[in-house]
Every structure is written in C-alpha cells, then in structure tokens.
mmCIF file of C-alpha atoms in Angstrom:
data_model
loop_
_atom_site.group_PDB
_atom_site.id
_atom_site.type_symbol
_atom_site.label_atom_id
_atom_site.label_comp_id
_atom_site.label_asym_id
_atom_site.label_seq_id
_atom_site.Cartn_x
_atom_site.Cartn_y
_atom_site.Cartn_z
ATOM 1 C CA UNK A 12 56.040 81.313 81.819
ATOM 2 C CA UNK A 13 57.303 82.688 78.021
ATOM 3 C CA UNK A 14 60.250 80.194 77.427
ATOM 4 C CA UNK A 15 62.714 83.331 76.659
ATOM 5 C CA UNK A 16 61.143 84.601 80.413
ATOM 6 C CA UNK A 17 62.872 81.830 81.577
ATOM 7 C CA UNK A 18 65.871 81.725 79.950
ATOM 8 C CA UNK A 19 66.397 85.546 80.395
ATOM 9 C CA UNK A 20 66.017 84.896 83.942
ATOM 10 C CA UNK A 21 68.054 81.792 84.297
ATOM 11 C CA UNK A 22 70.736 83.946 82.364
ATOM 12 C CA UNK A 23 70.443 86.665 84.783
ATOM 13 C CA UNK A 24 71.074 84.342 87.645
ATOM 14 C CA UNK A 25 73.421 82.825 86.407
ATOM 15 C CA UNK A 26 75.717 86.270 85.684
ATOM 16 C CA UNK A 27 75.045 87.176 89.919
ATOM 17 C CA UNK A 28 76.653 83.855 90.124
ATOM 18 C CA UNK A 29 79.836 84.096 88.269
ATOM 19 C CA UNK A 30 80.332 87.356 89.328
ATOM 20 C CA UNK A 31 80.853 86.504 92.598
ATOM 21 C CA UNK A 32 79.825 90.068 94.428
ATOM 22 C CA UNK A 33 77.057 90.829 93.566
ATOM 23 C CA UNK A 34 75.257 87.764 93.800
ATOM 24 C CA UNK A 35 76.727 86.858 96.760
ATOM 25 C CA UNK A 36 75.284 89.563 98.920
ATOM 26 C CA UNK A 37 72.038 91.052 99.761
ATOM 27 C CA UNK A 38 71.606 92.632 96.520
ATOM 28 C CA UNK A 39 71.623 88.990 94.148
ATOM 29 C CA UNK A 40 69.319 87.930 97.070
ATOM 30 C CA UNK A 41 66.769 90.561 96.407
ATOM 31 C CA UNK A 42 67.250 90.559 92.568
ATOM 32 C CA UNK A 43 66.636 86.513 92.619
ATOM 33 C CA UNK A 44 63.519 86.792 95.262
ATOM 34 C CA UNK A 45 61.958 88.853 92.227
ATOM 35 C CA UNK A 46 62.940 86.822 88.986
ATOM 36 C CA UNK A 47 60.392 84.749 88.077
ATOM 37 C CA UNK A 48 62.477 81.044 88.169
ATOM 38 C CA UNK A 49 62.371 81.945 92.052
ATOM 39 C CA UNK A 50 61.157 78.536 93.524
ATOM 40 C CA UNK A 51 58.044 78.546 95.975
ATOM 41 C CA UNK A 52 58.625 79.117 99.502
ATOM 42 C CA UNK A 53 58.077 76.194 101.452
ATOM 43 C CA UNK A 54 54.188 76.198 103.164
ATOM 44 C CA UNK A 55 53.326 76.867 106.486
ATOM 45 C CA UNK A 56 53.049 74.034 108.342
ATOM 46 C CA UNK A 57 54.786 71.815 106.012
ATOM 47 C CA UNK A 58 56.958 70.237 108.393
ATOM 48 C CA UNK A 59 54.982 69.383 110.755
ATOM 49 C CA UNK A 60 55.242 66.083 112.198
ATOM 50 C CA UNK A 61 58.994 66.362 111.136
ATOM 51 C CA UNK A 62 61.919 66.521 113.955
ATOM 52 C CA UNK A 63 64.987 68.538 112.607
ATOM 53 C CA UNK A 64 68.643 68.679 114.704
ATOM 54 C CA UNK A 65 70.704 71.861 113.568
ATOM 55 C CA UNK A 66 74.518 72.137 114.642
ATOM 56 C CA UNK A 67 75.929 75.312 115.662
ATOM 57 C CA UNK A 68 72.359 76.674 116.173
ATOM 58 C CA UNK A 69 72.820 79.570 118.985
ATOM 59 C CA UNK A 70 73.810 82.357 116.166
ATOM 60 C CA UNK A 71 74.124 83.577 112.884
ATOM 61 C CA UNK A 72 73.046 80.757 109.956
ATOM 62 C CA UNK A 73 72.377 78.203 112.738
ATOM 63 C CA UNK A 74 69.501 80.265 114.773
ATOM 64 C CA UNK A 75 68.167 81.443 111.613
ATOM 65 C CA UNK A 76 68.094 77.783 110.061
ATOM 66 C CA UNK A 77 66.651 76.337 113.367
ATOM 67 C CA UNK A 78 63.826 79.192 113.519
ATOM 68 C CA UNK A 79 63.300 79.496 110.222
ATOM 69 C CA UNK A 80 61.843 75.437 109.874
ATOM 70 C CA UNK A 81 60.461 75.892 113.253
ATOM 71 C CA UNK A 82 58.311 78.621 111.863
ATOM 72 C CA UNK A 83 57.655 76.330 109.260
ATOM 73 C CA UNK A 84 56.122 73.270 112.144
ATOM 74 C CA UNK A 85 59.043 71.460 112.561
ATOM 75 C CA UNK A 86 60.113 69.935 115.836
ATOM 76 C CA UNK A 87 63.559 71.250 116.275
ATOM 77 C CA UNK A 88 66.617 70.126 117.860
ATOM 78 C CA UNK A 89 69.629 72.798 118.551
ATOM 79 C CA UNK A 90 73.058 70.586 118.807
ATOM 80 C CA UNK A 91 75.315 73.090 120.832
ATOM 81 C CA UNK A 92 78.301 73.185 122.621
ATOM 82 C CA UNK A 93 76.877 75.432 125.593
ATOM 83 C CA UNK A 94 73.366 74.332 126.397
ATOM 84 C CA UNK A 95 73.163 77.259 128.691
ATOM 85 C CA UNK A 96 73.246 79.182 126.005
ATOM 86 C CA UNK A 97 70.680 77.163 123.833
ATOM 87 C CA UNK A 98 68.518 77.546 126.531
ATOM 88 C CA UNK A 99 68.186 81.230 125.650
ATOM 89 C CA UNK A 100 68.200 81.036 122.227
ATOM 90 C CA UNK A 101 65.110 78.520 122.682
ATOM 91 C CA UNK A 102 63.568 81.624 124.887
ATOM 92 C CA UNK A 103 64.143 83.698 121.941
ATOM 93 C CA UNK A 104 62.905 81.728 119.487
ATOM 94 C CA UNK A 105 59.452 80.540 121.263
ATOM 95 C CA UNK A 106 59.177 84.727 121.477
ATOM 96 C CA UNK A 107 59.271 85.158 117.549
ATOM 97 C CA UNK A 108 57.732 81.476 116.822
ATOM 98 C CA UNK A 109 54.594 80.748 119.198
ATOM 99 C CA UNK A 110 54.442 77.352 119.514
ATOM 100 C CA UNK A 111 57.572 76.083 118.645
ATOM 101 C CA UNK A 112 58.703 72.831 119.428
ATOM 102 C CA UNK A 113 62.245 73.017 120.510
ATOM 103 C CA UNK A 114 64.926 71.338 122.346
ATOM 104 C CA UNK A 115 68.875 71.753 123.185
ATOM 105 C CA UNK A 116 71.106 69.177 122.728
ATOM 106 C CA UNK A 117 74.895 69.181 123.995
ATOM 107 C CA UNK A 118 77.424 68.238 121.265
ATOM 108 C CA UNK A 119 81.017 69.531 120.498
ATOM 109 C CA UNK A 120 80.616 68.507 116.932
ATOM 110 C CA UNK A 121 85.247 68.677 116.449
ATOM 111 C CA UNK A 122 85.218 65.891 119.262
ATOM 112 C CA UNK A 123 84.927 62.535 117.788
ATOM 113 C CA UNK A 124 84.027 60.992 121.250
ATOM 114 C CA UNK A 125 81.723 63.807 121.880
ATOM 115 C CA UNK A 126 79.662 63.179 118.471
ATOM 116 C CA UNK A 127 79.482 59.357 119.351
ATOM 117 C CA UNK A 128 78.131 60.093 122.823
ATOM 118 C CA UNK A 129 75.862 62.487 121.159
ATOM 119 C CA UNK A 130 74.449 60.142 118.452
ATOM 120 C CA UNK A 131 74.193 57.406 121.559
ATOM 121 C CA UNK A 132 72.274 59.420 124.041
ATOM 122 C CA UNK A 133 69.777 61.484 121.484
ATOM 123 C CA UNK A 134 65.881 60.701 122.691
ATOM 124 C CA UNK A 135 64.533 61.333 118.895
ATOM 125 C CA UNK A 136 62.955 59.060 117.224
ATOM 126 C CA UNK A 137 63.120 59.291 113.868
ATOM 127 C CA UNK A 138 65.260 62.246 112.375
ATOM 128 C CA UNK A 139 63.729 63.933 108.957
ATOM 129 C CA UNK A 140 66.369 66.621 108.397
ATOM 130 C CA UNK A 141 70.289 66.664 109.913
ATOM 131 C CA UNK A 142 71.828 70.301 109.437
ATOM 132 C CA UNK A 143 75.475 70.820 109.703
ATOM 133 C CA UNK A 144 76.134 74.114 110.464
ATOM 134 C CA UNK A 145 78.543 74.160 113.104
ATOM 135 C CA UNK A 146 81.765 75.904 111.942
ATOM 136 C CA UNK A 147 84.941 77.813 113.130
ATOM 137 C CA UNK A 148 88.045 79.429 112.143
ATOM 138 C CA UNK A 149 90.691 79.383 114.728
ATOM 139 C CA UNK A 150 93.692 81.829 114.094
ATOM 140 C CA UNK A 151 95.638 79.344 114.354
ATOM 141 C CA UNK A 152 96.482 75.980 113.694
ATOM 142 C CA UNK A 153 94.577 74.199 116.453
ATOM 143 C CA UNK A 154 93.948 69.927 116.865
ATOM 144 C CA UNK A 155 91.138 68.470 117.823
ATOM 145 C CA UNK A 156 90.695 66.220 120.965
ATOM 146 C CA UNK A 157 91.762 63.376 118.608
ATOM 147 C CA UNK A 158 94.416 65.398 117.012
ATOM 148 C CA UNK A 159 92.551 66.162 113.638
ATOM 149 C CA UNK A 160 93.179 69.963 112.540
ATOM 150 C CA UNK A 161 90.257 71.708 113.755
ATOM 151 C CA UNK A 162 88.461 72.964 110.555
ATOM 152 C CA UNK A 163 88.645 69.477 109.195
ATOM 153 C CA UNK A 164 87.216 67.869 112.604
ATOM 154 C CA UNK A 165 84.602 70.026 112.572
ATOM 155 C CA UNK A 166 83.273 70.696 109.033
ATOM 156 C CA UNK A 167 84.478 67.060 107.472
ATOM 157 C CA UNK A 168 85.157 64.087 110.118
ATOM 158 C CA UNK A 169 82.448 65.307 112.450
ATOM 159 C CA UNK A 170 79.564 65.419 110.186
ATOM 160 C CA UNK A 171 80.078 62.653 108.397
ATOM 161 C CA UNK A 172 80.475 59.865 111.533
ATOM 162 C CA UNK A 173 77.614 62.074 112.804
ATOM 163 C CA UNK A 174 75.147 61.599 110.145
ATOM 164 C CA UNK A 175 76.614 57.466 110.009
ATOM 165 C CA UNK A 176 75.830 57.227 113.450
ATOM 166 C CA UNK A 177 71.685 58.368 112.918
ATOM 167 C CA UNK A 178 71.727 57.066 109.295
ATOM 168 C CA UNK A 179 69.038 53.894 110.445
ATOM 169 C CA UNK A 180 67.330 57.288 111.599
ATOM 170 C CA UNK A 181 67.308 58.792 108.901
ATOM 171 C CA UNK A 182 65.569 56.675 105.773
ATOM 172 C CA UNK A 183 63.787 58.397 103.363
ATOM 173 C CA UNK A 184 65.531 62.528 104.822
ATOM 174 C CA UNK A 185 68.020 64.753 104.344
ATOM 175 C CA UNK A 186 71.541 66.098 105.303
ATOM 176 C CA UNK A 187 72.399 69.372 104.769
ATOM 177 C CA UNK A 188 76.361 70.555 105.083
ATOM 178 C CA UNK A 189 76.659 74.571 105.036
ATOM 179 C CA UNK A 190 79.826 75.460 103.430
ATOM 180 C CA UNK A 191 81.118 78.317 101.813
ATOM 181 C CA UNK A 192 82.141 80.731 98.896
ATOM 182 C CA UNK A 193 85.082 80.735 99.856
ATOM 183 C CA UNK A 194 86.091 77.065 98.949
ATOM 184 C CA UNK A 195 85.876 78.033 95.176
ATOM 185 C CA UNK A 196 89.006 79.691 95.630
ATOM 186 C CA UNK A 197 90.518 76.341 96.918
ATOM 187 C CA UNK A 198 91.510 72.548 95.300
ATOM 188 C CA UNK A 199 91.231 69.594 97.621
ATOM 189 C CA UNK A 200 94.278 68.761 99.457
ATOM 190 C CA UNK A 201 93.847 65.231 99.990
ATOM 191 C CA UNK A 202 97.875 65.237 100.225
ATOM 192 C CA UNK A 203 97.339 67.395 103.481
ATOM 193 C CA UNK A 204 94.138 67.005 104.717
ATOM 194 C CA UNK A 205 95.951 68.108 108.381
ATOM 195 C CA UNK A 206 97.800 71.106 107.333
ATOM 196 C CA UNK A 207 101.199 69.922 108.215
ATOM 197 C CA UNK A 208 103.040 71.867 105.727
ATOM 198 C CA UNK A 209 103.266 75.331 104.567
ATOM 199 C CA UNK A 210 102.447 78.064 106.683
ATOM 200 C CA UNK A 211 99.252 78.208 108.237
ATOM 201 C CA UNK A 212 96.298 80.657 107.125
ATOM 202 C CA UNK A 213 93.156 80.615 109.271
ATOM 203 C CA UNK A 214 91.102 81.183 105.479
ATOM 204 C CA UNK A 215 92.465 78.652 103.971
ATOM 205 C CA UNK A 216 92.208 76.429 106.269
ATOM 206 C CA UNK A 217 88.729 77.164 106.288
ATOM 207 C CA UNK A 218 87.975 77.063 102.730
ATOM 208 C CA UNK A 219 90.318 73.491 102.234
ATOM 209 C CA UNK A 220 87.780 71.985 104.754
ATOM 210 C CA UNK A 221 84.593 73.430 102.746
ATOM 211 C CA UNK A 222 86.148 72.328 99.537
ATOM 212 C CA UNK A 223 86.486 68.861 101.350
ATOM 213 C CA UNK A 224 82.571 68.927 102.280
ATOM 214 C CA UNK A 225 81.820 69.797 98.301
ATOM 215 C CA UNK A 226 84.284 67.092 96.590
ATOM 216 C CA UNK A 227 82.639 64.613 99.279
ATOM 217 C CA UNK A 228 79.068 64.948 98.193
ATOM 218 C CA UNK A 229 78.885 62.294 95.568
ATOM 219 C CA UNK A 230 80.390 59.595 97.778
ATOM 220 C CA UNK A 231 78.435 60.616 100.639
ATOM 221 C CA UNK A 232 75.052 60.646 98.710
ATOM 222 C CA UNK A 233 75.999 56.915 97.230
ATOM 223 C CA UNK A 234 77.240 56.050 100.445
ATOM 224 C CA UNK A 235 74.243 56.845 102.837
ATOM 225 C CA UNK A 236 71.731 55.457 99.582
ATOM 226 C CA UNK A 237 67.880 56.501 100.670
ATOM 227 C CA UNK A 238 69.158 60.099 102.483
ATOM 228 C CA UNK A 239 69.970 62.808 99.970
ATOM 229 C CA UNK A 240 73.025 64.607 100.753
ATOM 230 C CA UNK A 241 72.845 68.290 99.970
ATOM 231 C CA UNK A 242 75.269 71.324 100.277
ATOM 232 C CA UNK A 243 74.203 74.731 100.624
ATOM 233 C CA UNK A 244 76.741 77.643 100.975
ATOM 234 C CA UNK A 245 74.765 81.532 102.165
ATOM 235 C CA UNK A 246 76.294 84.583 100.141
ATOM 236 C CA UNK A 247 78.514 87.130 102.249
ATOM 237 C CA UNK A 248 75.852 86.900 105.587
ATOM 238 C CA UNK A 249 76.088 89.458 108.433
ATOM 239 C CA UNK A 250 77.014 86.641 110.965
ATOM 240 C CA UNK A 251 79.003 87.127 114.506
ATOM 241 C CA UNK A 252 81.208 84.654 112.917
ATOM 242 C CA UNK A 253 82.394 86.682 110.196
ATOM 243 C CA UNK A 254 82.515 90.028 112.521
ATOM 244 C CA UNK A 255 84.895 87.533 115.215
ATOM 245 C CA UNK A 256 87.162 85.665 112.012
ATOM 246 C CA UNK A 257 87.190 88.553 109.548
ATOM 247 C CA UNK A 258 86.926 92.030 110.858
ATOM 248 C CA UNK A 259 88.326 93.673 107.986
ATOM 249 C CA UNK A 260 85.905 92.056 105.340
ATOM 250 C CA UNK A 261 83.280 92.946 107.803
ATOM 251 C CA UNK A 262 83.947 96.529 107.921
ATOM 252 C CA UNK A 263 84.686 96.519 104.054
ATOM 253 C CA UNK A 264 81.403 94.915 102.927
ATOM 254 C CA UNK A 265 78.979 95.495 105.980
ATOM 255 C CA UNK A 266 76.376 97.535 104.350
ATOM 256 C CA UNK A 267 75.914 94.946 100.917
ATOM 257 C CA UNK A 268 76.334 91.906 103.743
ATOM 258 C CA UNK A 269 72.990 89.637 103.946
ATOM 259 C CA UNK A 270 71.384 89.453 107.571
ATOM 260 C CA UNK A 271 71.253 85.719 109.006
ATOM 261 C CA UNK A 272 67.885 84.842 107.837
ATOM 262 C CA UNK A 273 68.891 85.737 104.360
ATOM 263 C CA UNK A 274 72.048 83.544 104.616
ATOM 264 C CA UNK A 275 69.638 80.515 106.253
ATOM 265 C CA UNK A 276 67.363 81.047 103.072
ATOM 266 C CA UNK A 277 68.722 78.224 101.102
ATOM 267 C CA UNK A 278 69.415 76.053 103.827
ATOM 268 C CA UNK A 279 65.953 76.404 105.186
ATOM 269 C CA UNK A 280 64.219 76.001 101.472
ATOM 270 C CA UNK A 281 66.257 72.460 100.227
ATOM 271 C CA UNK A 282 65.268 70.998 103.974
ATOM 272 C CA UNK A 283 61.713 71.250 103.620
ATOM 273 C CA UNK A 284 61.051 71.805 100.134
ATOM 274 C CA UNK A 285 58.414 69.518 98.388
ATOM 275 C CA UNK A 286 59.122 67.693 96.613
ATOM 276 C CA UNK A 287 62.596 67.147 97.872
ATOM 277 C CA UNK A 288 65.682 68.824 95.727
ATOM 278 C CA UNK A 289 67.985 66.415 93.821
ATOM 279 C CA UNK A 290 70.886 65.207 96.530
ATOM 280 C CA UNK A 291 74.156 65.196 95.637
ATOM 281 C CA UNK A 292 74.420 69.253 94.423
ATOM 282 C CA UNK A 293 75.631 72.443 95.912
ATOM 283 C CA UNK A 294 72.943 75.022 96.028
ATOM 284 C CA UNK A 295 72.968 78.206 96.508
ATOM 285 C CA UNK A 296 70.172 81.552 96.476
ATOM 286 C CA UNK A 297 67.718 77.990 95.977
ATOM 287 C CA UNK A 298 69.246 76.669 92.401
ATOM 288 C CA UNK A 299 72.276 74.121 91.847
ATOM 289 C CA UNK A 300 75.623 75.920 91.725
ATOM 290 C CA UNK A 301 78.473 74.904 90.108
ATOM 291 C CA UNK A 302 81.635 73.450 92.419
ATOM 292 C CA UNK A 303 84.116 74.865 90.299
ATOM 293 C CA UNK A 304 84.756 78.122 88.880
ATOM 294 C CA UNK A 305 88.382 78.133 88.303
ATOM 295 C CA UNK A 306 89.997 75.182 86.336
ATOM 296 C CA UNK A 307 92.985 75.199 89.135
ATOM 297 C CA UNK A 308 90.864 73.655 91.429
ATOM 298 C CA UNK A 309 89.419 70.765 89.236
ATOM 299 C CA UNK A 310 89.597 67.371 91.019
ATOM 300 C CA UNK A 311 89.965 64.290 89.755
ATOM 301 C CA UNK A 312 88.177 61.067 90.912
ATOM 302 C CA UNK A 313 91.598 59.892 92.070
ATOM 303 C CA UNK A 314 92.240 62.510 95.074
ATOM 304 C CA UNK A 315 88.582 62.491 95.590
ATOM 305 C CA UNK A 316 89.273 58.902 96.569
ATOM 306 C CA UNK A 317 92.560 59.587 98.495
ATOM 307 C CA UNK A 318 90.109 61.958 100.663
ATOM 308 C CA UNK A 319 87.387 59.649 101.553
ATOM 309 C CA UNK A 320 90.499 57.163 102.531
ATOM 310 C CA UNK A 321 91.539 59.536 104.837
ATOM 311 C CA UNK A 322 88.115 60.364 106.375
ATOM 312 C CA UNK A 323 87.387 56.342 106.418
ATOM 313 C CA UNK A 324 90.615 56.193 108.711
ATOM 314 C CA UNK A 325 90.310 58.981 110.163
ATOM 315 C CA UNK A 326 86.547 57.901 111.869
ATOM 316 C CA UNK A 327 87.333 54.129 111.701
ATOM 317 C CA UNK A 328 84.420 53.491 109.563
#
C-alpha cells in the first residue's frame, strides 16, 4: 500500500472518530469495512480448539459476540442469568451455525457471591477468551446483593473478581470488557464510585461505570501479567438494550443505528485475531481509540489509584 494510501486512510478514520456520529453508526462502519487499513477478518476455523465464555450473551452484542466466534470454531460458553433462556438462544444459534459447540452457564454477573459460585462450579478447562458483556441501566439507583450500585457491580467489581477467579485459566488469553461511547462524556469518580451524592441519572451512571472499565485497563493488564486486557466499545448498535434504556435515542437515530453483529464486530475481531492485538487499549471499528476526547475528563494516576483501592476493597482481593 502507497504510504499517502495509508495515511489518507488513517486520516479518514480518524475524522469518523472525532466526530462522534458518523463514525459511530452504521455509516463509519461501512466507510471503514472499505478503507484499505481495514484489518483482515479473522479465518474460518481459527478458533478452533479454543473455549470462549461470553456474559450477557442471550441478546444484542452478547448473542452476536457468542455466534459470531462460534462461527469462527470456537467452543462457546453463554454466562446468563436465565438459562432457560440460553437454552433458546443456543437453539438459535446451532440453526445459523451448524456445528456449533455451545453451552449455558448460570451467572448473575452484579452478585459477588453469584460470580464466585460461578468461577467455582465452571467444568472448562482451560479458558482462551473471557468476554464481558453483561450490562444494564436501571432507572434508578439500584444496589447490588452486596450493596454496590448496580452499574458499578456489574460492569467494574464483577468482571474483574470474575476474570481473578479463572486467571490460572487463563495464561497466555484474553479479556475483553465492552464499554461504551458514552463514557467519553464522563471523568472517573473515584470520590463516588457508589453514587451517593447528587441526583441520580440512569446515563450517567452508566457511562461513570464504563469510564471506570477504561481508566482500569492499565492496572488490570499489569495486574493479570500473561492475559491481555482489552476494551472494545460498538458504535450506536440497534440492541434491545438501547430500545428498553433509551427510547427516545432509539426513535431519533434508528435508521443510522448498527444491527448487533455490526456492534459485536470489534469485539469478535480483537478475541480471535492473529496475532493477538496489543492489551491494554480501547478499540473500536478494529483500531486503538483514544480514552479521552475532552480535556475535562483527563485522569490522573492519583484517582486512577483511589479507584483500584476501592475495587481491591470492594472484592476483598
């Protein structure tokens, strides 16, 4: 490739990016698919052998993330809250994927106790690729079963003791936490990691706990040393999560709004990409984004710290 091919492209990319819009939805995605710094898709068959667990995998991102690398030979594991209704997402994926190797786990990933008994009773082996996926946004402020604010149990404490617990597991793979856009618009409150104060906004609560997930990466990758710790964040996807949490946006942006498999795209590509993407980055459309766009939100290594503190406490690591 022409060097100013490249850099053209690169610079292209990089405009979706900052824009926000339109490189978030299904337009950057199909602009990107065709520049010509579009990284391979991953081969057919290239994870076989390998045993993947996705959270959160019975819609949206997390069925399209657990078919998409079955497709691709992995062995599969959905981690769900209602294996009744993994069962027939495992019916509908075996439809689309013939031969698929998959199996439902039961895990409420905001329940400390529930991840532990989870990480206890698991029959894998060895686990190549971990997948955090599973996400809400209550309405309001809501606690865990140990008390946490929801959001934060479930995108921050429970992924973290999750992928501790099936580190040994793990040597040599990957983690992947999905996050979101919408944490650029947020700094880490390591002050209020619980959302005592202030009044409560679903989205922000939200976004604080994806921010979280970002500003953790480089202590997680040194922390778990021999997995690489990646986090991927999908555009504006078409998801029943975003129809349930945020209607309006929903109706506003349907049309331009990427399907799930679009969303997954990323996620999909830096777990079974050869070889393996740098850990430690937030990626996005299948290149390294930057965490920050807005200087307000800058963090310093200081409340970076005061975070993982809390988290340490919080999981009793």
């Amino acid at each position: 490739m022409q060097p100013f091919v490249r850099v053209l492209s690169a610079g292209l990319d990089t405009a979706l990016d900052r824009t926000v819009a339109p490189g978030y939805t299904r337009v950057g995605l199909a602009v990107r698919r065709h520049l010509p710094t579009w990284p391979a898709d991953p081969t057919l068959g290239s994870m076989a052998g390998k045993v993947v667990a996705v959270t959160g995998a019975t819609s949206g991102l997390g069925l399209a993330t657990a078919e998409g690398l079955a497709a691709l030979g992995a062995e599969v594991r959905l981690v769900v809250r209602d294996p009744d209704k993994g069962g027939r997402v495992v019916r509908q994926i075996a439809g689309r994927v013939p031969g698929a190797r998959l199996h439902v786990d039961r895990c409420d990933v905001g329940d400390l106790d529930d991840v532990r008994r989870f990480a206890g009773e698991l029959d894998a082996g060895r686990l190549d690729v971990l997948v955090h996926n599973a996400g809400a946004m209550p309405p309001e402020r809501t606690e865990s079963a140990q008390g946490h604010e929801l959001t934060m149990a479930l995108h921050v404490l429970g992924p973290v003791l999750m992928t501790e617990l099936l580190r040994d597991r793990m040597a040599g793979g990957r983690t992947v936490l999905v996050t979101s856009g919408g944490m650029y618009g947020q700094r880490l409150r390591a002050d209020d990691p619980e959302y005592l104060t202030g009044d409560y906004s679903p989205t922000t609560a939200y976004a604080r706990s994806k921010r979280a997930q970002v500003e953790l990466l480089p202590v997680l990758q040194d922390r778990w040393d021999g997995i690489d710790v990646h986090a991927t964040h999908p555009g504006w996807a078409d998801t029943p999560g975003v129809v349930d949490s945020l209607p309006t946006f929903h109706k506003v942006t349907g049309p331009l709004l990427r399907d799930a498999a679009g969303g997954a795209d990323t996620t999909v590509w830096v777990a079974a990409a050869e070889p393996a993407p740098p850990g430690g980055l937030l990626w996005h459309d299948r290149r390294a984004r930057p965490t920050h766009l807005l200087p307000r939100t800058r963090t310093d290594a200081a409340e970076r710290d005061r975070m993982w503190t809390w988290v340490e406490e919080s999981l009793g690591l």
